[in-house]
Amino acid sequence: MRKFYPYKRLSRPIALRVTSVVLDLPDGTRDPLETSAYSTQQQAVALGVAGHTDWVSATVGLSATLPPGANAPDAAWSDLRVLAVLTDGETNVRTAVDLGRETEGGLDWSGSLKVLRDDHAGRASLAVCAVGTVEGVQGRSIAETDRSWTVDTVSDEPVDGLRLDVQRASFTKSAREMLRACSDVPWVVDVSARVPTVFVNTDVEGIMGLLDSNGSGVDSKVRDLLVSQMATDVWTAVFHGAIGDLEVEPGGPVFPTDWQGEVLREMLPDVIPGVHVEEALRQVHRRRTGEAGWVELQSRIHYAAARRADATRALAYAIRSLEQMNRESET
C-alpha cells in the first residue's frame, strides 16, 4: 500500500554515500579513518575500526544525489533544503544538519555530520531527506533515502543488519526442552534471547561437515545454498518476533531500540514498499492485530527475508555447478 501526499513529490529516492570519516581524539588531534571503516554495500560506518577507545567525536563526510526533477524550473516546490538526520532510538538523540549544493542547479549535495561519542551507546540510523515550500507550506517532505545507513560507534567492522549467536547442539541430548521437541529438524531459531540465536542440530548426519567445508567444488555451492536457506528462516523468524513484541503508544507502535528495531527498519521497506518505515510499521501492526491482510502479507515478509539471505544468488550458483558437473560427466 503506497502512501499518498496531498502535494507533488519526487517519485524516486535520494542516493546517500559516506565519503570520509575522521575521529576527533582527546588530545585535539584528528585521525582520518581508511575507507574500510565504511561500506557502501553494507551502508554502514564502523567507528571502532581504528582501535581508539577514547575518541570524542567523529565527523562523517556525506554526499547525496537527488532524483531528476528536484531542481526543475516548473517544480511544485521552492526553498529546497537537504538534511542529513542521525537518529539513535536507544539514547533518544536526533541530530540534523543541512547539506549544501555542490554546483549551481546540480543534483549533488554534500556536507558533514558530527557524531558525539557520549550521545550514542551503540548503533544509530543515518538518513537524508529533501524538504521545501509547497503551496505556501514550509518543510514539506519532497524525497528521502529509501534505506538508512547504520553508524556503529562500537564495532570495528562496517556491517549492517542482524547479528546472530550460532550454537551447535545435539537436540536429542540437549537439556533444553525446546530443542528436544525439535529433534527432527536441522536448526531452530530462538528469538526470545537478548541476541537471536540459531541452534544447529548436530544429530543431522553430515550437516556439520557440510557447514564447515572450505572447498570450492559442488560441496561449497550446496553449503552456500544451505546457509541461504538457514538465513531466510532466521530473517523470517526475527521479523515475526520483532513485530509481535511492539510497544504501542497513543500515537501508534514505536520501533524497539535493540536488534528488533534493526530488523524492522531493514525489512519493512520490502514488506510495505513505497512508504516511510514509520508508516510501514503502523500498517503491519494494524494488519497483525485485527485488520485484514496479515495472511496476504506473509509473501512479502518471505520475499524480504529471502532478499537478505541472498537466496537467488546461492541457488543460481548451485544450479550452475550442477549443470557444469553434468556437462563434464557427459564428455
GROMACS .gro file of C-alpha atoms in nm:
model
  331
    1MET     CA    1   0.000   0.000   0.000
    2ARG     CA    2   0.156   0.326  -0.113
    3LYS     CA    3   0.130   0.641   0.095
    4PHE     CA    4  -0.025   0.937  -0.087
    5TYR     CA    5   0.059   1.301  -0.024
    6PRO     CA    6  -0.170   1.600  -0.087
    7TYR     CA    7   0.100   1.763  -0.297
    8LYS     CA    8   0.357   1.674  -0.562
    9ARG     CA    9   0.674   1.490  -0.461
   10LEU     CA   10   0.967   1.319  -0.626
   11SER     CA   11   0.890   0.955  -0.701
   12ARG     CA   12   1.247   0.822  -0.667
   13PRO     CA   13   1.465   0.810  -0.352
   14ILE     CA   14   1.773   1.010  -0.264
   15ALA     CA   15   2.106   0.828  -0.303
   16LEU     CA   16   2.331   0.869   0.002
   17ARG     CA   17   2.705   0.797   0.024
   18VAL     CA   18   2.959   0.832   0.303
   19THR     CA   19   3.276   0.988   0.164
   20SER     CA   20   3.501   1.018   0.469
   21VAL     CA   21   3.522   0.956   0.842
   22VAL     CA   22   3.753   1.144   1.081
   23LEU     CA   23   3.784   1.074   1.454
   24ASP     CA   24   3.847   1.363   1.695
   25LEU     CA   25   4.073   1.243   1.981
   26PRO     CA   26   4.103   1.378   2.339
   27ASP     CA   27   4.444   1.535   2.274
   28GLY     CA   28   4.298   1.753   1.999
   29THR     CA   29   4.439   1.552   1.709
   30ARG     CA   30   4.229   1.407   1.430
   31ASP     CA   31   4.255   1.057   1.282
   32PRO     CA   32   4.117   1.012   0.927
   33LEU     CA   33   3.992   0.654   0.900
   34GLU     CA   34   4.061   0.436   0.598
   35THR     CA   35   3.784   0.355   0.356
   36SER     CA   36   3.749   0.014   0.522
   37ALA     CA   37   3.570   0.195   0.805
   38TYR     CA   38   3.262   0.243   0.588
   39SER     CA   39   3.089   0.024   0.335
   40THR     CA   40   2.858   0.142   0.059
   41GLN     CA   41   2.738  -0.213   0.001
   42GLN     CA   42   2.651  -0.265   0.367
   43GLN     CA   43   2.556   0.104   0.408
   44ALA     CA   44   2.733   0.103   0.742
   45VAL     CA   45   3.003   0.300   0.925
   46ALA     CA   46   3.222   0.143   1.196
   47LEU     CA   47   3.380   0.399   1.427
   48GLY     CA   48   3.578   0.143   1.627
   49VAL     CA   49   3.788   0.037   1.331
   50ALA     CA   50   4.093   0.248   1.424
   51GLY     CA   51   4.130   0.089   1.766
   52HIS     CA   52   4.074   0.415   1.954
   53THR     CA   53   3.862   0.358   2.263
   54ASP     CA   54   3.875   0.721   2.376
   55TRP     CA   55   3.761   0.915   2.069
   56VAL     CA   56   3.545   1.218   2.146
   57SER     CA   57   3.355   1.270   1.825
   58ALA     CA   58   3.354   1.167   1.461
   59THR     CA   59   3.299   1.380   1.154
   60VAL     CA   60   3.125   1.185   0.879
   61GLY     CA   61   3.151   1.328   0.527
   62LEU     CA   62   2.835   1.285   0.320
   63SER     CA   63   2.728   1.313  -0.042
   64ALA     CA   64   2.366   1.292  -0.153
   65THR     CA   65   2.222   1.286  -0.504
   66LEU     CA   66   1.865   1.399  -0.553
   67PRO     CA   67   1.642   1.234  -0.815
   68PRO     CA   68   1.592   1.400  -1.154
   69GLY     CA   69   1.338   1.679  -1.140
   70ALA     CA   70   1.439   1.807  -0.800
   71ASN     CA   71   1.560   2.136  -0.946
   72ALA     CA   72   1.325   2.160  -1.245
   73PRO     CA   73   1.216   2.517  -1.327
   74ASP     CA   74   0.850   2.417  -1.302
   75ALA     CA   75   0.889   2.220  -0.978
   76ALA     CA   76   0.599   2.248  -0.737
   77TRP     CA   77   0.833   2.345  -0.451
   78SER     CA   78   1.074   2.624  -0.364
   79ASP     CA   79   1.331   2.692  -0.090
   80LEU     CA   80   1.471   2.342  -0.133
   81ARG     CA   81   1.680   2.210   0.158
   82VAL     CA   82   1.857   1.877   0.201
   83LEU     CA   83   1.903   1.750   0.556
   84ALA     CA   84   2.108   1.463   0.697
   85VAL     CA   85   1.944   1.318   1.008
   86LEU     CA   86   2.111   1.085   1.260
   87THR     CA   87   1.866   0.907   1.492
   88ASP     CA   88   1.950   0.690   1.792
   89GLY     CA   89   1.647   0.510   1.931
   90GLU     CA   90   1.839   0.380   2.233
   91THR     CA   91   1.958   0.717   2.363
   92ASN     CA   92   1.672   0.917   2.206
   93VAL     CA   93   1.919   1.153   2.036
   94ARG     CA   94   1.838   1.309   1.699
   95THR     CA   95   2.090   1.523   1.510
   96ALA     CA   96   2.012   1.708   1.185
   97VAL     CA   97   2.244   1.914   0.962
   98ASP     CA   98   2.196   2.096   0.632
   99LEU     CA   99   2.386   1.975   0.326
  100GLY     CA  100   2.499   2.223   0.063
  101ARG     CA  101   2.452   2.210  -0.313
  102GLU     CA  102   2.782   2.126  -0.482
  103THR     CA  103   2.713   2.314  -0.806
  104GLU     CA  104   2.451   2.571  -0.900
  105GLY     CA  105   2.149   2.389  -1.039
  106GLY     CA  106   2.305   2.047  -0.973
  107LEU     CA  107   2.154   1.744  -0.806
  108ASP     CA  108   2.454   1.662  -0.582
  109TRP     CA  109   2.461   1.792  -0.226
  110SER     CA  110   2.736   1.737   0.030
  111GLY     CA  111   2.841   1.820   0.382
  112SER     CA  112   2.936   1.657   0.710
  113LEU     CA  113   2.771   1.542   1.029
  114LYS     CA  114   2.933   1.526   1.371
  115VAL     CA  115   2.870   1.218   1.584
  116LEU     CA  116   2.931   1.284   1.955
  117ARG     CA  117   3.059   0.976   2.136
  118ASP     CA  118   2.867   1.049   2.458
  119ASP     CA  119   2.536   1.073   2.270
  120HIS     CA  120   2.537   0.713   2.149
  121ALA     CA  121   2.557   0.373   2.314
  122GLY     CA  122   2.577   0.158   2.002
  123ARG     CA  123   2.408   0.198   1.666
  124ALA     CA  124   2.236   0.498   1.511
  125SER     CA  125   2.046   0.538   1.185
  126LEU     CA  126   2.155   0.793   0.922
  127ALA     CA  127   1.913   0.916   0.654
  128VAL     CA  128   1.874   1.213   0.421
  129CYS     CA  129   1.557   1.399   0.330
  130ALA     CA  130   1.475   1.690   0.099
  131VAL     CA  131   1.219   1.946   0.211
  132GLY     CA  132   1.074   2.256   0.052
  133THR     CA  133   0.790   2.504   0.048
  134VAL     CA  134   0.485   2.368  -0.133
  135GLU     CA  135   0.167   2.573  -0.179
  136GLY     CA  136   0.289   2.814   0.085
  137VAL     CA  137   0.360   2.544   0.345
  138GLN     CA  138   0.723   2.519   0.461
  139GLY     CA  139   0.903   2.198   0.547
  140ARG     CA  140   0.710   1.970   0.313
  141SER     CA  141   0.887   1.639   0.250
  142ILE     CA  142   0.989   1.615  -0.116
  143ALA     CA  143   1.204   1.299  -0.115
  144GLU     CA  144   1.413   1.084   0.117
  145THR     CA  145   1.651   0.790   0.121
  146ASP     CA  146   1.474   0.455   0.094
  147ARG     CA  147   1.734   0.282   0.314
  148SER     CA  148   1.923   0.432   0.607
  149TRP     CA  149   2.292   0.392   0.680
  150THR     CA  150   2.397   0.242   1.013
  151VAL     CA  151   2.653   0.433   1.221
  152ASP     CA  152   2.803   0.192   1.474
  153THR     CA  153   3.001   0.367   1.748
  154VAL     CA  154   3.143   0.042   1.887
  155SER     CA  155   3.205  -0.208   1.606
  156ASP     CA  156   3.534  -0.236   1.419
  157GLU     CA  157   3.363  -0.375   1.108
  158PRO     CA  158   3.109  -0.187   0.891
  159VAL     CA  159   2.834  -0.448   0.883
  160ASP     CA  160   2.466  -0.361   0.869
  161GLY     CA  161   2.174  -0.576   0.967
  162LEU     CA  162   2.132  -0.864   1.203
  163ARG     CA  163   2.388  -1.010   1.442
  164LEU     CA  164   2.335  -1.368   1.548
  165ASP     CA  165   2.462  -1.616   1.801
  166VAL     CA  166   2.510  -1.955   1.632
  167GLN     CA  167   2.533  -2.257   1.862
  168ARG     CA  168   2.576  -2.626   1.785
  169ALA     CA  169   2.388  -2.878   1.992
  170SER     CA  170   2.265  -3.235   1.992
  171PHE     CA  171   1.892  -3.178   2.002
  172THR     CA  172   1.814  -3.525   2.134
  173LYS     CA  173   2.060  -3.490   2.424
  174SER     CA  174   2.004  -3.123   2.499
  175ALA     CA  175   1.889  -3.003   2.840
  176ARG     CA  176   1.666  -2.754   2.658
  177GLU     CA  177   1.315  -2.891   2.624
  178MET     CA  178   1.263  -2.675   2.315
  179LEU     CA  179   1.548  -2.847   2.130
  180ARG     CA  180   1.447  -3.198   2.234
  181ALA     CA  181   1.098  -3.129   2.097
  182CYS     CA  182   1.251  -3.027   1.762
  183SER     CA  183   1.494  -3.316   1.723
  184ASP     CA  184   1.382  -3.394   1.366
  185VAL     CA  185   1.476  -3.055   1.214
  186PRO     CA  186   1.826  -2.932   1.116
  187TRP     CA  187   1.810  -2.598   1.301
  188VAL     CA  188   1.590  -2.385   1.525
  189VAL     CA  189   1.582  -2.008   1.568
  190ASP     CA  190   1.531  -1.870   1.920
  191VAL     CA  191   1.421  -1.506   1.915
  192SER     CA  192   1.347  -1.481   2.287
  193ALA     CA  193   1.710  -1.419   2.383
  194ARG     CA  194   1.883  -1.079   2.401
  195VAL     CA  195   2.060  -1.173   2.076
  196PRO     CA  196   1.877  -1.402   1.828
  197THR     CA  197   2.026  -1.750   1.846
  198VAL     CA  198   2.040  -2.022   1.581
  199PHE     CA  199   2.078  -2.373   1.718
  200VAL     CA  200   2.220  -2.617   1.462
  201ASN     CA  201   2.127  -2.980   1.519
  202THR     CA  202   2.447  -3.187   1.520
  203ASP     CA  203   2.235  -3.505   1.517
  204VAL     CA  204   2.161  -3.449   1.147
  205GLU     CA  205   2.414  -3.664   0.966
  206GLY     CA  206   2.663  -3.468   0.759
  207ILE     CA  207   2.534  -3.120   0.838
  208MET     CA  208   2.836  -3.007   1.037
  209GLY     CA  209   3.081  -3.140   0.781
  210LEU     CA  210   2.895  -2.955   0.508
  211LEU     CA  211   2.877  -2.628   0.703
  212ASP     CA  212   3.247  -2.649   0.791
  213SER     CA  213   3.364  -2.737   0.439
  214ASN     CA  214   3.603  -2.492   0.275
  215GLY     CA  215   3.626  -2.644  -0.070
  216SER     CA  216   3.542  -2.473  -0.397
  217GLY     CA  217   3.351  -2.751  -0.567
  218VAL     CA  218   2.989  -2.858  -0.561
  219ASP     CA  219   3.007  -2.905  -0.184
  220SER     CA  220   3.071  -2.535  -0.134
  221LYS     CA  221   2.772  -2.442  -0.350
  222VAL     CA  222   2.547  -2.679  -0.158
  223ARG     CA  223   2.684  -2.531   0.163
  224ASP     CA  224   2.603  -2.179   0.041
  225LEU     CA  225   2.253  -2.294  -0.052
  226LEU     CA  226   2.207  -2.446   0.293
  227VAL     CA  227   2.330  -2.132   0.466
  228SER     CA  228   2.100  -1.920   0.249
  229GLN     CA  229   1.801  -2.132   0.349
  230MET     CA  230   1.902  -2.104   0.712
  231ALA     CA  231   1.937  -1.727   0.678
  232THR     CA  232   1.592  -1.700   0.516
  233ASP     CA  233   1.443  -1.887   0.810
  234VAL     CA  234   1.631  -1.662   1.052
  235TRP     CA  235   1.516  -1.335   0.893
  236THR     CA  236   1.157  -1.460   0.881
  237ALA     CA  237   1.166  -1.566   1.246
  238VAL     CA  238   1.324  -1.249   1.378
  239PHE     CA  239   1.080  -1.030   1.183
  240HIS     CA  240   0.782  -1.210   1.337
  241GLY     CA  241   0.949  -1.196   1.677
  242ALA     CA  242   1.008  -0.822   1.647
  243ILE     CA  243   0.665  -0.731   1.511
  244GLY     CA  244   0.494  -0.943   1.776
  245ASP     CA  245   0.662  -0.765   2.067
  246LEU     CA  246   0.600  -0.399   1.988
  247GLU     CA  247   0.545  -0.126   2.243
  248VAL     CA  248   0.235   0.073   2.146
  249GLU     CA  249   0.192   0.436   2.249
  250PRO     CA  250  -0.112   0.660   2.191
  251GLY     CA  251   0.032   0.765   1.854
  252GLY     CA  252   0.085   0.407   1.743
  253PRO     CA  253   0.362   0.144   1.762
  254VAL     CA  254   0.719   0.255   1.821
  255PHE     CA  255   1.042   0.099   1.698
  256PRO     CA  256   1.228  -0.113   1.956
  257THR     CA  257   1.577   0.007   2.044
  258ASP     CA  258   1.760  -0.326   2.021
  259TRP     CA  259   1.807  -0.583   1.742
  260GLN     CA  260   1.431  -0.593   1.691
  261GLY     CA  261   1.434  -0.232   1.576
  262GLU     CA  262   1.723  -0.302   1.340
  263VAL     CA  263   1.537  -0.595   1.185
  264LEU     CA  264   1.219  -0.395   1.133
  265ARG     CA  265   1.397  -0.096   0.979
  266GLU     CA  266   1.587  -0.331   0.748
  267MET     CA  267   1.292  -0.539   0.627
  268LEU     CA  268   0.993  -0.304   0.630
  269PRO     CA  269   1.086  -0.124   0.305
  270ASP     CA  270   1.042  -0.458   0.125
  271VAL     CA  271   0.738  -0.567   0.324
  272ILE     CA  272   0.547  -0.240   0.269
  273PRO     CA  273   0.728  -0.065  -0.017
  274GLY     CA  274   0.690   0.299  -0.110
  275VAL     CA  275   0.627   0.447   0.236
  276HIS     CA  276   0.833   0.570   0.530
  277VAL     CA  277   0.936   0.295   0.769
  278GLU     CA  278   0.728   0.456   1.044
  279GLU     CA  279   0.414   0.432   0.828
  280ALA     CA  280   0.510   0.078   0.721
  281LEU     CA  281   0.536  -0.021   1.087
  282ARG     CA  282   0.189   0.118   1.157
  283GLN     CA  283   0.040  -0.068   0.860
  284VAL     CA  284   0.198  -0.402   0.951
  285HIS     CA  285   0.089  -0.364   1.314
  286ARG     CA  286  -0.270  -0.287   1.210
  287ARG     CA  287  -0.280  -0.592   0.984
  288ARG     CA  288  -0.136  -0.820   1.250
  289THR     CA  289  -0.369  -0.703   1.529
  290GLY     CA  290  -0.701  -0.708   1.351
  291GLU     CA  291  -0.730  -0.557   1.006
  292ALA     CA  292  -0.748  -0.788   0.707
  293GLY     CA  293  -0.432  -0.852   0.511
  294TRP     CA  294  -0.198  -1.020   0.761
  295VAL     CA  295  -0.209  -1.355   0.582
  296GLU     CA  296  -0.155  -1.189   0.244
  297LEU     CA  297   0.145  -1.005   0.387
  298GLN     CA  298   0.334  -1.329   0.454
  299SER     CA  299   0.458  -1.350   0.095
  300ARG     CA  300   0.611  -1.002   0.128
  301ILE     CA  301   0.777  -1.100   0.456
  302HIS     CA  302   0.922  -1.412   0.294
  303TYR     CA  303   1.039  -1.202  -0.002
  304ALA     CA  304   1.216  -0.957   0.231
  305ALA     CA  305   1.380  -1.245   0.419
  306ALA     CA  306   1.494  -1.421   0.100
  307ARG     CA  307   1.647  -1.098  -0.032
  308ARG     CA  308   1.855  -1.050   0.281
  309ALA     CA  309   1.964  -1.413   0.269
  310ASP     CA  310   2.075  -1.366  -0.095
  311ALA     CA  311   1.881  -1.681  -0.180
  312THR     CA  312   1.868  -1.616  -0.555
  313ARG     CA  313   2.245  -1.591  -0.587
  314ALA     CA  314   2.305  -1.906  -0.381
  315LEU     CA  315   2.053  -2.101  -0.587
  316ALA     CA  316   2.196  -1.977  -0.918
  317TYR     CA  317   2.550  -2.079  -0.816
  318ALA     CA  318   2.431  -2.425  -0.712
  319ILE     CA  319   2.243  -2.474  -1.041
  320ARG     CA  320   2.542  -2.365  -1.249
  321SER     CA  321   2.769  -2.603  -1.059
  322LEU     CA  322   2.533  -2.894  -1.116
  323GLU     CA  323   2.500  -2.809  -1.485
  324GLN     CA  324   2.876  -2.793  -1.522
  325MET     CA  325   2.914  -3.125  -1.341
  326ASN     CA  326   2.655  -3.284  -1.573
  327ARG     CA  327   2.832  -3.149  -1.882
  328GLU     CA  328   3.164  -3.286  -1.763
  329SER     CA  329   3.011  -3.629  -1.695
  330GLU     CA  330   2.871  -3.641  -2.047
  331THR     CA  331   3.208  -3.577  -2.214
   0.00000   0.00000   0.00000
